[in-house]
Short mmCIF file of C-alpha atoms in Angstrom, two decimals:
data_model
loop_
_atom_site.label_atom_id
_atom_site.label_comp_id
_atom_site.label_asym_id
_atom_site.label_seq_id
_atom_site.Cartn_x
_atom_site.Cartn_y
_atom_site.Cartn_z
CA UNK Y 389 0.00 0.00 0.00
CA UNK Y 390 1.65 3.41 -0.68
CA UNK Y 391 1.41 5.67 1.89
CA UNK Y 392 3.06 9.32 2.14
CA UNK Y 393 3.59 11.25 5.26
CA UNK Y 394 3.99 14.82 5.79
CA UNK Y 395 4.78 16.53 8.87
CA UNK Y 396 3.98 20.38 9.53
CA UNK Y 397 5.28 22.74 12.38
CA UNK Y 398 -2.01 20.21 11.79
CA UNK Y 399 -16.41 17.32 4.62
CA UNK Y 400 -16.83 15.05 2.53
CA UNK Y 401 -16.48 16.15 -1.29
CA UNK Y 402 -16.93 13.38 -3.88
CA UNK Y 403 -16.35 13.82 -7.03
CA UNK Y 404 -19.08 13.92 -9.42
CA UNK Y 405 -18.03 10.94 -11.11
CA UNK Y 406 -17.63 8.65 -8.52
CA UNK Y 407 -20.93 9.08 -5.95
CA UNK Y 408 -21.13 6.00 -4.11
CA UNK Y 409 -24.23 3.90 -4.12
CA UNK Y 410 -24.32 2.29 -0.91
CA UNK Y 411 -23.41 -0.95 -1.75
CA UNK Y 412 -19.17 -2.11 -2.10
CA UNK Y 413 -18.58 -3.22 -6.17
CA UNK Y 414 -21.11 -5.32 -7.32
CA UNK Y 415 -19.60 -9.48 -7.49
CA UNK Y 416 -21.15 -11.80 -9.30
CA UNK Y 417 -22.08 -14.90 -7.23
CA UNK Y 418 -18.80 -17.06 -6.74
CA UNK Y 419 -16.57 -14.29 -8.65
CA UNK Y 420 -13.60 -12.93 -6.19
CA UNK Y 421 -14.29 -9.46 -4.41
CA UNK Y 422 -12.22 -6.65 -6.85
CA UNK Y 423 -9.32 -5.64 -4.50
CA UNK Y 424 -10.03 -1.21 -5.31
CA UNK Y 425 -6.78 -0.64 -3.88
CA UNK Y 426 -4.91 -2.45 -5.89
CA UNK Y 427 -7.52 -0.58 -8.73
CA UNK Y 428 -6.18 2.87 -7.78
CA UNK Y 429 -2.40 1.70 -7.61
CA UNK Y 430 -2.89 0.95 -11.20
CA UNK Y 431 -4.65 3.74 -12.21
CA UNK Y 432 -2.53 6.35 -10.19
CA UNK Y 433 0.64 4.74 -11.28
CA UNK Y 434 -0.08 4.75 -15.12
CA UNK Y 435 1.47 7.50 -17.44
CA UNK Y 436 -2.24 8.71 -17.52
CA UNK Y 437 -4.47 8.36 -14.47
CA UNK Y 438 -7.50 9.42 -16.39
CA UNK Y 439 -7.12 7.57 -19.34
CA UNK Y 440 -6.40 4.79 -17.03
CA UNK Y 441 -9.75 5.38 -15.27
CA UNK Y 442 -11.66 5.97 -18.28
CA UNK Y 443 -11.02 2.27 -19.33
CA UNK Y 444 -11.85 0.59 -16.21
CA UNK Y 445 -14.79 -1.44 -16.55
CA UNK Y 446 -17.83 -1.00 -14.62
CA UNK Y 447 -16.91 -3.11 -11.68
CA UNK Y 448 -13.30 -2.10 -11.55
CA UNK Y 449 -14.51 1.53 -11.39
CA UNK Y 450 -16.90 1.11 -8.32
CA UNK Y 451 -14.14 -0.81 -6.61
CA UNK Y 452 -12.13 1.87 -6.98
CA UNK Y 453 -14.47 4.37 -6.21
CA UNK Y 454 -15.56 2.59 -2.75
CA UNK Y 455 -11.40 2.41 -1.59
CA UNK Y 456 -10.87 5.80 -2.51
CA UNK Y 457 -13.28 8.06 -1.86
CA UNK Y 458 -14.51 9.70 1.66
CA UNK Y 459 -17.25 7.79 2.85
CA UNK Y 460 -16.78 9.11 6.99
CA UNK Y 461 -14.57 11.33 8.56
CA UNK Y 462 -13.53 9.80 12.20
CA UNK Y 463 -12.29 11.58 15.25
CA UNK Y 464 -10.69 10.77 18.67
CA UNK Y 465 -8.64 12.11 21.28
CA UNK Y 466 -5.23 10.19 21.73
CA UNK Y 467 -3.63 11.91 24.60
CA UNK Y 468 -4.46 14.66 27.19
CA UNK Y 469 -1.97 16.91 29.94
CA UNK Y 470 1.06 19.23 30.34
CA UNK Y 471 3.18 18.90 33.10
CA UNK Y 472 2.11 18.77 36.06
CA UNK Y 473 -1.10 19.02 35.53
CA UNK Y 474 -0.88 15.39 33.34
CA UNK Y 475 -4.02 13.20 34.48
CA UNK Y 476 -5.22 15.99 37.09
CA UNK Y 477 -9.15 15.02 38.02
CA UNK Y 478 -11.49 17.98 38.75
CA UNK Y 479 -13.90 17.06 41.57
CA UNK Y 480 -16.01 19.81 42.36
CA UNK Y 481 -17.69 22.75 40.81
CA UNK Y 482 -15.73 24.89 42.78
CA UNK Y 483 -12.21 23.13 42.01
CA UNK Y 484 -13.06 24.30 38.44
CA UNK Y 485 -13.52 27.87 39.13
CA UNK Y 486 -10.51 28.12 41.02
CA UNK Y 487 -8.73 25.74 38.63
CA UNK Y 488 -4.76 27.15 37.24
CA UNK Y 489 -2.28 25.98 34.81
CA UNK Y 490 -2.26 24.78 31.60
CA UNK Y 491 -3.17 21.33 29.59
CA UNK Y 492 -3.45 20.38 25.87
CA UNK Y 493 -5.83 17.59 24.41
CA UNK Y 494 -4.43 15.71 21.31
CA UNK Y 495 -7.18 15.02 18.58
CA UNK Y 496 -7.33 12.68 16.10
CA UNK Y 497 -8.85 12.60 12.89
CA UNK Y 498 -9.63 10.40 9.84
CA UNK Y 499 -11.01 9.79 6.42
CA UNK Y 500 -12.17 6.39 5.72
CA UNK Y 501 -13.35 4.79 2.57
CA UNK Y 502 -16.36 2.70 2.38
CA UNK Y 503 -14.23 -0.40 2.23
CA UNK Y 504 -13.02 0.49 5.74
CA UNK Y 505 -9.53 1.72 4.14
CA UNK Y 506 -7.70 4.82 5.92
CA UNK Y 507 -7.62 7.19 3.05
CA UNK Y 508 -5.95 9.83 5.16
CA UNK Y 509 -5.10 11.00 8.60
CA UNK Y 510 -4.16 14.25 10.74
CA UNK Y 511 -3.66 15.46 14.14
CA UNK Y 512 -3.09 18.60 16.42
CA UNK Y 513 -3.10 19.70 20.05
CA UNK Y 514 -5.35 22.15 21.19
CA UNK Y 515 -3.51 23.64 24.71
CA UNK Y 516 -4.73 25.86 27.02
CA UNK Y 517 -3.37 27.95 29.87
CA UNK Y 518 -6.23 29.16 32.57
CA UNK Y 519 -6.29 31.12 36.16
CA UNK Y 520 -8.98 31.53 38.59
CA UNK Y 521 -10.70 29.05 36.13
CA UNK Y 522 -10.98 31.00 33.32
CA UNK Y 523 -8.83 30.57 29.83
CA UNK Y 524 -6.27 32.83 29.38
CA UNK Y 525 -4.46 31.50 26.59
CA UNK Y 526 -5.23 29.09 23.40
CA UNK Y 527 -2.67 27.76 20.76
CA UNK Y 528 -3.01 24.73 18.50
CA UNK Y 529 0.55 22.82 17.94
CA UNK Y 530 1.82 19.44 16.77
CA UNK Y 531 -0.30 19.73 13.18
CA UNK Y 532 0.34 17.35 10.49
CA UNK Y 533 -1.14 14.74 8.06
CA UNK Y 534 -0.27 11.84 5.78
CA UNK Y 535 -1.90 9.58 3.46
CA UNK Y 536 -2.58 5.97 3.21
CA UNK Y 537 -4.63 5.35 -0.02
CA UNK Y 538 -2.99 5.50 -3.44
CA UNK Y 539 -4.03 8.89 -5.50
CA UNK Y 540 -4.55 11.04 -2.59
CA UNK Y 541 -1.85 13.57 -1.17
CA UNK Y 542 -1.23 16.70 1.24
CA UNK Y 543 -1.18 19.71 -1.35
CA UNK Y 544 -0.39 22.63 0.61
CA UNK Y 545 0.58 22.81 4.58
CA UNK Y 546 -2.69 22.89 6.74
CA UNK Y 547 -3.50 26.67 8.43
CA UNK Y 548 -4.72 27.35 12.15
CA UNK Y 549 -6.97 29.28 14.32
CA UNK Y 550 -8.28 29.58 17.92
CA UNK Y 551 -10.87 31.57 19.69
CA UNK Y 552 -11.40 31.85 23.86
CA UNK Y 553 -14.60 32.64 25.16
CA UNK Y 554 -13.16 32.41 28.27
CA UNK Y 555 -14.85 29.18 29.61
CA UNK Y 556 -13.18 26.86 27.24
CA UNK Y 557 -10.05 27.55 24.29
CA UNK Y 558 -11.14 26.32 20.97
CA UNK Y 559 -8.41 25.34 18.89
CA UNK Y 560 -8.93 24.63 14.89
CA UNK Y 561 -6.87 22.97 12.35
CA UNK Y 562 -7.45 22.84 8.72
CA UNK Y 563 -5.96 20.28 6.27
CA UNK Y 564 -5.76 20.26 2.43
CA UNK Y 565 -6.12 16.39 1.05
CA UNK Y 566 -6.88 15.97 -2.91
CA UNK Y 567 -7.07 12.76 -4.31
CA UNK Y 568 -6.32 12.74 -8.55
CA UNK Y 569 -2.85 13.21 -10.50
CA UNK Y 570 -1.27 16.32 -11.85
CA UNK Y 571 -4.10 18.13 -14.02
CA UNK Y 572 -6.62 14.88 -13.06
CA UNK Y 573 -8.05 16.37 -9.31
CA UNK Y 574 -11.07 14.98 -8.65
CA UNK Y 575 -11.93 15.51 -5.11
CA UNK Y 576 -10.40 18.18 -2.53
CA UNK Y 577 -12.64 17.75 0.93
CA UNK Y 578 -12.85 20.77 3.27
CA UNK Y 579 -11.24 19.08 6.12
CA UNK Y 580 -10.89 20.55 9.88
CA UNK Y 581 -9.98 19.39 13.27
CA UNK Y 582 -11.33 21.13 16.25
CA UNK Y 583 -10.51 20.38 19.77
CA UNK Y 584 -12.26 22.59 22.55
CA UNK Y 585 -11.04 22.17 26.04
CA UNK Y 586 -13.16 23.26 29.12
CA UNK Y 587 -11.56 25.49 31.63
CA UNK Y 588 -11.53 22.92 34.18
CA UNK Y 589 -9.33 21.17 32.10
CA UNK Y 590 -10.68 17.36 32.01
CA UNK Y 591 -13.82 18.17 29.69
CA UNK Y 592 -12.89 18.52 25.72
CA UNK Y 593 -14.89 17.94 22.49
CA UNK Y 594 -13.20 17.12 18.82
CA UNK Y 595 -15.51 18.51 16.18
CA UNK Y 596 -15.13 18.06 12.50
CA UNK Y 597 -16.38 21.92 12.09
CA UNK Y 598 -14.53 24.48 10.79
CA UNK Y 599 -16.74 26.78 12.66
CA UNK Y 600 -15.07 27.88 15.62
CA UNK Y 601 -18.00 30.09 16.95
CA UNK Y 602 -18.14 33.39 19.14
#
């Protein structure tokens, strides 16, 4: 499987021609299951991708279609604290008022094709630094990306934003996949990590929203 990583210093578009229709490629009864990946490593490693495409038979081009394009975006957190505050518990409302220090939350995110594949995956930290239990400070670090699925790639270096109402720091991250070749792009999903940490600093949410709100 070729997969690319890229590192930087961190919803679904399909493409018109390839909307999925709920069902994997269609196998005749006894005939072996069309491997897609193995599909799109053809395709995406011929002198022309979409003359390569373009010749795929019916069932070659829905098994390529259901390993390669976004059918869910997943998201998790992988890791949570900073220092000394690494697995502090908050007890009591008024522990969170008077809560100090700082703590970052490391999301997770993922898009996965409807053959289960990885297609791509990214990362970032949302940290936060609070006093007298409200957020003081909000930075997002430790942003990157790589792929998994041949065809798609990291075409530019993700940006960053944050925003802190002052009860929680919202932290968002925003990624730039494309699956194609060269001229040949044929999908380029808006894709965003958002990790918002409470004050308190043991409640956090990962969103798939580029909307960071107020």
């Amino acid at each position: 499987m070729l997969k690319k990583t890229k590192r930087f210093g961190v919803l679904i578009a399909l493409a018109a021609a390839m909307v999925l229709s709920g069902s994997t490629s269609a196998i005749a009864e006894g005939q072996t299951p069309i491997d897609g990946i193995k599909v799109a490593e053809r395709v995406f490693s011929s002198p022309d991708p979409k003359a390569a495409y373009t010749a795929l038979p019916p069932a070659e081009r829905e098994a390529f279609t259901a390993a390669t394009a976004v059918a869910k975006v997943e998201t998790e957190v992988v890791g949570t604290g900073l220092a000394g505050n690494e697995g502090k518990t908050v007890n009591s409302l008024k522990e969170a008022l008077e809560a100090d220090g700082c703590w970052y939350v490391s999301f997770r995110g993922a898009g996965k094709g409807m053959t289960g594949n990885t297609l791509y995956s990214y990362w970032q930290h949302t940290a936060i630094c609070v006093s007298n239990g409200r957020v003081y400070h909000v930075w997002v670090d430790n942003v990157g990306g790589e792929t998994s699925t041949p065809g798609w790639r990291i075409d530019k270096d993700p940006i960053s934003w944050t925003a802190n109402p002052g009860w929680e720091g919202r932290g968002v991250a925003q990624y730039y996949f494309v699956l194609g070749a060269g001229p040949w792009d044929i999908a380029h999903p808006t894709t965003c990590l958002q990790g918002r940490v409470n004050a308190d600093g043991v409640h956090w949410l990962p969103l798939n929203s580029c909307n960071i709100g107020d």
